[in-house]
mmCIF file of C-alpha atoms in Angstrom:
data_model
loop_
_atom_site.group_PDB
_atom_site.id
_atom_site.type_symbol
_atom_site.label_atom_id
_atom_site.label_comp_id
_atom_site.label_asym_id
_atom_site.label_seq_id
_atom_site.Cartn_x
_atom_site.Cartn_y
_atom_site.Cartn_z
ATOM 1 C CA MET P 1 0.162 0.034 0.008
ATOM 2 C CA ASN P 2 0.594 3.482 -1.166
ATOM 3 C CA ASN P 3 1.780 6.378 1.815
ATOM 4 C CA PRO P 4 -0.644 8.039 1.354
ATOM 5 C CA ARG P 5 -3.369 6.675 1.127
ATOM 6 C CA ARG P 6 -2.060 4.081 4.129
ATOM 7 C CA LYS P 7 -1.797 7.764 6.563
ATOM 8 C CA ARG P 8 -5.740 8.289 5.624
ATOM 9 C CA TYR P 9 -6.182 4.646 6.644
ATOM 10 C CA LEU P 10 -4.493 5.007 9.843
ATOM 11 C CA LYS P 11 -6.307 9.490 10.300
ATOM 12 C CA ALA P 12 -9.610 7.092 9.026
ATOM 13 C CA LEU P 13 -9.717 5.000 11.706
ATOM 14 C CA GLY P 14 -8.501 7.518 14.751
ATOM 15 C CA ILE P 15 -4.305 6.267 14.971
ATOM 16 C CA ASP P 16 -1.691 8.876 15.352
ATOM 17 C CA VAL P 17 -0.052 9.037 12.616
ATOM 18 C CA TRP P 18 4.120 9.351 13.803
ATOM 19 C CA ARG P 19 6.579 10.800 11.797
ATOM 20 C CA GLN P 20 10.080 11.258 11.548
ATOM 21 C CA ARG P 21 11.359 15.370 12.146
ATOM 22 C CA GLY P 22 12.015 16.873 9.710
ATOM 23 C CA ALA P 23 10.274 15.241 7.285
ATOM 24 C CA THR P 24 7.837 15.543 4.510
ATOM 25 C CA VAL P 25 5.227 13.869 4.063
ATOM 26 C CA ALA P 26 3.435 14.449 0.175
ATOM 27 C CA VAL P 27 -0.368 13.811 1.630
ATOM 28 C CA ALA P 28 -1.751 16.380 4.589
ATOM 29 C CA VAL P 29 -3.335 14.523 7.359
ATOM 30 C CA ASP P 30 -6.768 16.758 7.798
ATOM 31 C CA GLU P 31 -7.051 15.629 4.731
ATOM 32 C CA PRO P 32 -10.366 14.720 5.091
ATOM 33 C CA VAL P 33 -11.249 11.491 5.252
ATOM 34 C CA GLU P 34 -14.585 9.074 4.107
ATOM 35 C CA VAL P 35 -14.606 6.224 5.715
ATOM 36 C CA THR P 36 -15.756 3.701 3.091
ATOM 37 C CA ALA P 37 -16.180 -0.140 3.546
ATOM 38 C CA GLU P 38 -13.481 0.018 1.765
ATOM 39 C CA VAL P 39 -11.347 1.993 4.057
ATOM 40 C CA VAL P 40 -12.415 -0.410 6.786
ATOM 41 C CA GLN P 41 -11.472 -3.856 5.063
ATOM 42 C CA GLU P 42 -8.426 -2.459 4.372
ATOM 43 C CA ALA P 43 -6.920 -0.648 7.533
ATOM 44 C CA THR P 44 -8.339 -3.696 9.156
ATOM 45 C CA GLN P 45 -5.054 -5.580 7.780
ATOM 46 C CA LEU P 46 -2.662 -3.230 8.539
ATOM 47 C CA ARG P 47 -0.085 -3.769 11.449
ATOM 48 C CA PRO P 48 -1.297 -2.049 14.536
ATOM 49 C CA VAL P 49 0.693 0.802 15.546
ATOM 50 C CA ALA P 50 1.219 1.191 19.601
ATOM 51 C CA ALA P 51 0.518 3.785 21.332
ATOM 52 C CA PRO P 52 3.063 6.295 23.288
ATOM 53 C CA LYS P 53 2.758 5.761 27.211
ATOM 54 C CA ALA P 54 0.915 9.499 28.551
ATOM 55 C CA ALA P 55 4.026 10.659 30.849
ATOM 56 C CA ALA P 56 3.147 11.949 34.089
ATOM 57 C CA ALA P 57 2.093 15.834 35.027
ATOM 58 C CA GLY P 58 5.357 18.141 34.666
ATOM 59 C CA ALA P 59 7.464 15.255 33.981
ATOM 60 C CA PRO P 60 10.020 15.507 31.414
ATOM 61 C CA ARG P 61 10.250 13.959 28.054
ATOM 62 C CA ARG P 62 12.184 10.842 27.484
ATOM 63 C CA GLN P 63 13.259 10.943 24.367
ATOM 64 C CA SER P 64 14.195 8.100 22.043
ATOM 65 C CA PRO P 65 17.807 7.084 21.334
ATOM 66 C CA THR P 66 19.064 7.877 18.013
ATOM 67 C CA PRO P 67 22.231 6.666 16.018
ATOM 68 C CA ALA P 68 23.151 10.758 16.178
ATOM 69 C CA MET P 69 22.322 10.486 20.229
ATOM 70 C CA ALA P 70 24.379 7.776 20.982
ATOM 71 C CA GLU P 71 26.570 7.635 23.702
ATOM 72 C CA PRO P 72 30.345 6.775 22.017
ATOM 73 C CA VAL P 73 30.896 3.408 22.566
ATOM 74 C CA VAL P 74 34.748 4.265 23.933
ATOM 75 C CA VAL P 75 37.204 1.131 23.633
ATOM 76 C CA ALA P 76 39.995 1.995 26.472
ATOM 77 C CA ALA P 77 43.762 0.455 24.851
ATOM 78 C CA ALA P 78 44.688 -2.402 27.189
ATOM 79 C CA ILE P 79 47.425 -1.881 29.427
ATOM 80 C CA GLU P 80 51.360 -3.347 28.480
ATOM 81 C CA ARG P 81 53.327 -4.213 31.349
ATOM 82 C CA PRO P 82 56.826 -4.674 31.025
ATOM 83 C CA PRO P 83 59.033 -7.809 30.317
ATOM 84 C CA VAL P 84 59.507 -10.017 34.271
ATOM 85 C CA PRO P 85 63.245 -9.217 33.941
ATOM 86 C CA ALA P 86 65.250 -12.270 33.834
ATOM 87 C CA ASP P 87 67.892 -11.288 37.052
ATOM 88 C CA TRP P 88 67.107 -10.861 40.572
ATOM 89 C CA GLU P 89 68.241 -7.602 41.159
ATOM 90 C CA GLY P 90 65.579 -6.237 37.732
ATOM 91 C CA LEU P 91 62.978 -8.171 39.058
ATOM 92 C CA ARG P 92 63.500 -6.937 42.842
ATOM 93 C CA ALA P 93 62.901 -3.810 42.015
ATOM 94 C CA MET P 94 60.442 -4.525 39.270
ATOM 95 C CA VAL P 95 58.340 -6.720 42.749
ATOM 96 C CA LYS P 96 58.951 -3.042 44.619
ATOM 97 C CA ASP P 97 58.634 -0.814 42.422
ATOM 98 C CA CYS P 98 55.289 -3.118 41.270
ATOM 99 C CA THR P 99 50.783 -0.915 41.136
ATOM 100 C CA ALA P 100 50.392 -4.262 39.283
ATOM 101 C CA CYS P 101 47.685 -4.623 41.635
ATOM 102 C CA LYS P 102 44.909 -2.855 44.154
ATOM 103 C CA LEU P 103 47.163 -4.231 46.318
ATOM 104 C CA CYS P 104 49.652 -2.120 46.199
ATOM 105 C CA THR P 105 47.301 0.548 47.565
ATOM 106 C CA THR P 106 47.576 -0.992 51.338
ATOM 107 C CA ARG P 107 50.583 -2.227 51.399
ATOM 108 C CA THR P 108 52.955 -0.978 53.757
ATOM 109 C CA GLN P 109 55.274 -3.054 51.575
ATOM 110 C CA THR P 110 55.936 -5.635 48.843
ATOM 111 C CA VAL P 111 57.264 -9.580 50.738
ATOM 112 C CA PHE P 112 60.050 -10.445 47.818
ATOM 113 C CA GLY P 113 60.659 -13.564 49.488
ATOM 114 C CA VAL P 114 63.868 -15.252 50.937
ATOM 115 C CA GLY P 115 66.260 -17.575 50.995
ATOM 116 C CA HIS P 116 68.824 -19.529 48.768
ATOM 117 C CA GLN P 117 68.840 -18.155 45.262
ATOM 118 C CA THR P 118 69.195 -21.943 43.964
ATOM 119 C CA ALA P 119 67.267 -23.893 46.356
ATOM 120 C CA PRO P 120 66.255 -27.514 45.030
ATOM 121 C CA LEU P 121 63.406 -26.970 47.499
ATOM 122 C CA MET P 122 60.252 -23.844 46.774
ATOM 123 C CA ILE P 123 58.211 -22.974 49.626
ATOM 124 C CA VAL P 124 55.154 -21.010 48.101
ATOM 125 C CA GLY P 125 52.381 -19.699 49.958
ATOM 126 C CA GLU P 126 49.571 -17.470 49.669
ATOM 127 C CA GLY P 127 50.145 -13.768 50.407
ATOM 128 C CA PRO P 128 51.852 -11.547 53.063
ATOM 129 C CA GLY P 129 50.178 -11.071 57.194
ATOM 130 C CA ALA P 130 51.173 -8.166 58.927
ATOM 131 C CA ASP P 131 54.273 -9.011 60.634
ATOM 132 C CA GLU P 132 55.448 -10.210 56.817
ATOM 133 C CA ASP P 133 54.144 -6.540 55.999
ATOM 134 C CA ALA P 134 56.111 -4.536 58.570
ATOM 135 C CA GLN P 135 59.296 -6.903 57.957
ATOM 136 C CA GLY P 136 59.413 -7.865 54.295
ATOM 137 C CA GLU P 137 59.587 -11.263 55.162
ATOM 138 C CA PRO P 138 57.383 -13.718 54.220
ATOM 139 C CA PHE P 139 56.497 -16.705 56.862
ATOM 140 C CA VAL P 140 58.289 -14.046 60.573
ATOM 141 C CA GLY P 141 55.078 -14.193 62.618
ATOM 142 C CA ARG P 142 54.067 -17.295 64.216
ATOM 143 C CA ALA P 143 53.571 -19.599 61.829
ATOM 144 C CA GLY P 144 57.180 -18.538 60.079
ATOM 145 C CA LYS P 145 58.717 -20.263 63.407
ATOM 146 C CA LEU P 146 56.429 -23.308 62.876
ATOM 147 C CA LEU P 147 57.065 -23.901 59.551
ATOM 148 C CA ASP P 148 60.609 -23.207 60.769
ATOM 149 C CA GLU P 149 60.113 -25.784 63.292
ATOM 150 C CA MET P 150 58.840 -28.081 59.479
ATOM 151 C CA LEU P 151 61.488 -27.968 57.961
ATOM 152 C CA ALA P 152 64.309 -28.675 60.269
ATOM 153 C CA ALA P 153 62.777 -31.690 60.329
ATOM 154 C CA ILE P 154 63.839 -32.170 57.310
ATOM 155 C CA GLY P 155 67.061 -31.124 57.362
ATOM 156 C CA ARG P 156 65.876 -28.337 55.488
ATOM 157 C CA SER P 157 66.106 -24.070 56.172
ATOM 158 C CA ARG P 158 65.943 -20.878 54.314
ATOM 159 C CA ASN P 159 69.065 -19.190 56.017
ATOM 160 C CA GLU P 160 70.943 -22.471 55.268
ATOM 161 C CA PRO P 161 73.985 -21.420 53.251
ATOM 162 C CA ASP P 162 74.232 -24.640 51.563
ATOM 163 C CA ALA P 163 72.229 -25.226 48.288
ATOM 164 C CA ALA P 164 72.097 -28.851 48.590
ATOM 165 C CA ARG P 165 70.140 -28.361 52.763
ATOM 166 C CA ALA P 166 68.143 -24.590 51.481
ATOM 167 C CA VAL P 167 64.673 -23.951 50.619
ATOM 168 C CA PHE P 168 63.435 -20.352 49.055
ATOM 169 C CA ILE P 169 60.562 -19.083 50.154
ATOM 170 C CA ALA P 170 57.658 -16.597 48.382
ATOM 171 C CA ASN P 171 54.587 -16.194 47.742
ATOM 172 C CA VAL P 172 51.667 -15.722 45.155
ATOM 173 C CA VAL P 173 50.973 -12.451 46.020
ATOM 174 C CA LYS P 174 54.141 -9.820 46.944
ATOM 175 C CA CYS P 175 51.413 -7.357 48.772
ATOM 176 C CA ARG P 176 49.900 -8.310 52.192
ATOM 177 C CA PRO P 177 46.024 -8.840 51.270
ATOM 178 C CA PRO P 178 44.231 -6.671 54.093
ATOM 179 C CA GLY P 179 42.532 -7.974 56.601
ATOM 180 C CA ASN P 180 43.995 -11.180 55.803
ATOM 181 C CA ARG P 181 41.661 -11.225 53.470
ATOM 182 C CA ASP P 182 42.219 -14.198 50.603
ATOM 183 C CA PRO P 183 44.310 -12.987 47.655
ATOM 184 C CA GLU P 184 41.626 -12.543 45.074
ATOM 185 C CA ALA P 185 42.391 -13.450 41.958
ATOM 186 C CA ASP P 186 42.917 -10.829 39.957
ATOM 187 C CA GLU P 187 45.912 -10.289 42.430
ATOM 188 C CA VAL P 188 47.116 -13.242 41.927
ATOM 189 C CA GLU P 189 47.671 -13.447 37.791
ATOM 190 C CA ALA P 190 48.920 -9.479 37.963
ATOM 191 C CA CYS P 191 52.024 -11.370 40.728
ATOM 192 C CA ARG P 192 51.772 -14.682 38.857
ATOM 193 C CA PRO P 193 55.033 -13.763 36.115
ATOM 194 C CA TYR P 194 56.607 -12.307 39.577
ATOM 195 C CA LEU P 195 56.642 -16.014 41.351
ATOM 196 C CA ASP P 196 56.894 -17.164 37.670
ATOM 197 C CA ARG P 197 60.207 -15.632 36.908
ATOM 198 C CA GLN P 198 62.165 -16.896 40.908
ATOM 199 C CA ILE P 199 60.342 -20.429 39.914
ATOM 200 C CA GLU P 200 62.267 -20.655 36.503
ATOM 201 C CA ARG P 201 65.708 -18.869 38.978
ATOM 202 C CA VAL P 202 65.346 -21.153 41.087
ATOM 203 C CA GLN P 203 64.718 -24.583 39.565
ATOM 204 C CA PRO P 204 63.663 -26.293 42.238
ATOM 205 C CA LYS P 205 63.291 -29.728 42.301
ATOM 206 C CA LEU P 206 60.089 -29.687 43.993
ATOM 207 C CA ILE P 207 57.818 -27.293 44.782
ATOM 208 C CA VAL P 208 55.693 -26.606 48.373
ATOM 209 C CA ALA P 209 51.893 -25.454 47.846
ATOM 210 C CA LEU P 210 51.012 -24.401 51.934
ATOM 211 C CA GLY P 211 47.252 -24.365 51.990
ATOM 212 C CA ARG P 212 44.217 -24.036 50.221
ATOM 213 C CA VAL P 213 44.799 -20.912 48.300
ATOM 214 C CA ALA P 214 47.993 -21.007 46.997
ATOM 215 C CA ALA P 215 46.674 -24.347 45.555
ATOM 216 C CA GLN P 216 44.293 -23.108 44.132
ATOM 217 C CA ARG P 217 45.752 -20.496 42.658
ATOM 218 C CA LEU P 218 48.475 -22.496 41.990
ATOM 219 C CA LEU P 219 46.725 -25.668 39.957
ATOM 220 C CA SER P 220 43.833 -22.883 38.776
ATOM 221 C CA THR P 221 40.682 -25.344 40.241
ATOM 222 C CA ASP P 222 38.646 -24.948 43.103
ATOM 223 C CA ALA P 223 38.632 -28.186 44.700
ATOM 224 C CA PRO P 224 39.488 -28.402 48.887
ATOM 225 C CA LEU P 225 42.802 -29.006 50.281
ATOM 226 C CA SER P 226 41.475 -32.394 50.846
ATOM 227 C CA ARG P 227 41.852 -34.106 47.966
ATOM 228 C CA LEU P 228 44.260 -31.314 47.126
ATOM 229 C CA ARG P 229 47.001 -33.787 49.418
ATOM 230 C CA GLY P 230 49.255 -36.433 48.135
ATOM 231 C CA PRO P 231 48.951 -36.054 45.053
ATOM 232 C CA LEU P 232 52.413 -35.161 42.790
ATOM 233 C CA TYR P 233 51.225 -32.959 40.686
ATOM 234 C CA HIS P 234 53.892 -31.087 37.946
ATOM 235 C CA TYR P 235 53.649 -26.470 37.597
ATOM 236 C CA GLY P 236 54.772 -24.333 35.036
ATOM 237 C CA PRO P 237 55.754 -25.034 31.523
ATOM 238 C CA ASP P 238 58.709 -27.082 32.707
ATOM 239 C CA LYS P 239 56.200 -29.106 34.909
ATOM 240 C CA THR P 240 57.715 -28.690 37.819
ATOM 241 C CA PRO P 241 57.522 -31.060 41.270
ATOM 242 C CA LEU P 242 55.071 -29.852 43.097
ATOM 243 C CA LEU P 243 52.885 -31.661 46.641
ATOM 244 C CA VAL P 244 50.273 -29.929 48.393
ATOM 245 C CA THR P 245 50.514 -29.349 52.470
ATOM 246 C CA TYR P 246 49.084 -28.566 54.948
ATOM 247 C CA HIS P 247 49.207 -24.241 55.350
ATOM 248 C CA PRO P 248 51.102 -23.895 59.626
ATOM 249 C CA ALA P 249 48.647 -21.157 60.473
ATOM 250 C CA TYR P 250 46.391 -23.991 59.764
ATOM 251 C CA LEU P 251 48.152 -26.708 62.638
ATOM 252 C CA LEU P 252 48.372 -23.757 64.783
ATOM 253 C CA ARG P 253 44.304 -24.292 64.646
ATOM 254 C CA SER P 254 43.946 -27.685 64.088
ATOM 255 C CA PRO P 255 47.020 -28.883 65.546
ATOM 256 C CA ARG P 256 45.607 -32.820 65.864
ATOM 257 C CA GLU P 257 46.175 -32.278 61.656
ATOM 258 C CA LYS P 258 50.557 -32.498 62.084
ATOM 259 C CA ALA P 259 50.056 -35.986 62.281
ATOM 260 C CA LYS P 260 49.131 -35.713 58.353
ATOM 261 C CA SER P 261 51.275 -32.709 57.885
ATOM 262 C CA TRP P 262 53.991 -35.156 59.493
ATOM 263 C CA ASP P 263 53.582 -37.553 56.377
ATOM 264 C CA ASP P 264 53.467 -34.755 53.882
ATOM 265 C CA LEU P 265 57.341 -33.679 54.920
ATOM 266 C CA LYS P 266 58.390 -37.533 54.874
ATOM 267 C CA LYS P 267 56.901 -37.719 50.916
ATOM 268 C CA ILE P 268 58.643 -33.749 50.619
ATOM 269 C CA HIS P 269 62.655 -35.504 51.770
ATOM 270 C CA ARG P 270 61.927 -38.785 50.119
ATOM 271 C CA HIS P 271 61.641 -36.535 46.579
ATOM 272 C CA LEU P 272 64.085 -34.127 47.804
ATOM 273 C CA VAL P 273 65.940 -37.414 48.296
ATOM 274 C CA GLN P 274 65.388 -38.675 45.041
ATOM 275 C CA SER P 275 65.672 -36.528 42.434
ATOM 276 C CA ALA P 276 69.295 -34.843 44.040
#
C-alpha cells in the first residue's frame, strides 16, 4: 500500500500518525477522508501501531535515543606491562615498585621472598600477613616459626648457606591483602609473572604449596585441600613437581592435623633425596 493512502486509513480509524522530525509528508493528514467499507477493510489489515504511554504530569518527556544521540563507545587500549626482568636484582626492583593490582594501595611494603637462589625446595604460601608486611619477609610470625621447625625436621633452612639443604620461600602475591583476606584471582594473576620468574631462576626440584589458597591458585582449581593433598602435580612449562600440604597457620589452629603434616614432610624429604 502506498504511503499517502496508508496515512488516510490511519486517520480514518483515529490512529495517530507518527513521523520522523524534519521529514516531509506528501499528503496532509488533515485531509478529510470518507470512511467507506473498502477503507475499513484495508485498514484493519494493517499492523497495529502502538501508541506511546502518557507521561506523568510535570515529568520531562523521555526522548528515544537515535544513532546521532547515542553515547560514543570508548574502547580502552590494553595496558601492556613491561617484561619481567630475568635477573634477581631487576626482578626485586620491579616487585618493589609494582602497581599492577589494587593491593599496592594498602601495603606497607612488598614481600619478595627469602632463601637460597638455587635451592632444591621452594615453599609457596598464599600471601603476606601483618608481620610480613611490616618486616618485608615471608613467614616471620607464629606460622613462620612453625614452618622453620617443620623444615628443620627434614634438614632444611631458609638461612642455610649450603644450596643442597637450602629452601626458597615466597608467596603467590607479594603484597598483604587487607585484613588478611584471601588474595583474589586478579591479584594472583597480576603477581604470577613474578612468581613464575622466581621459579625459573631458582629451578627447584620440588615446589610445596602451603594451604588451600596457594594450592588452588597454583593449580587453577576450586578443589578442597583434602583432595589436593597427596598427588604429585607439575607446575609451569618446565613441569616442576609440586606437592600440597597444610599451611602452618592452620596447624596452629588444628594441632591434630600435625600427624598428617608429618607424613607430607616425609614425602617431601623422600622426593628431594631421590631427585638429588
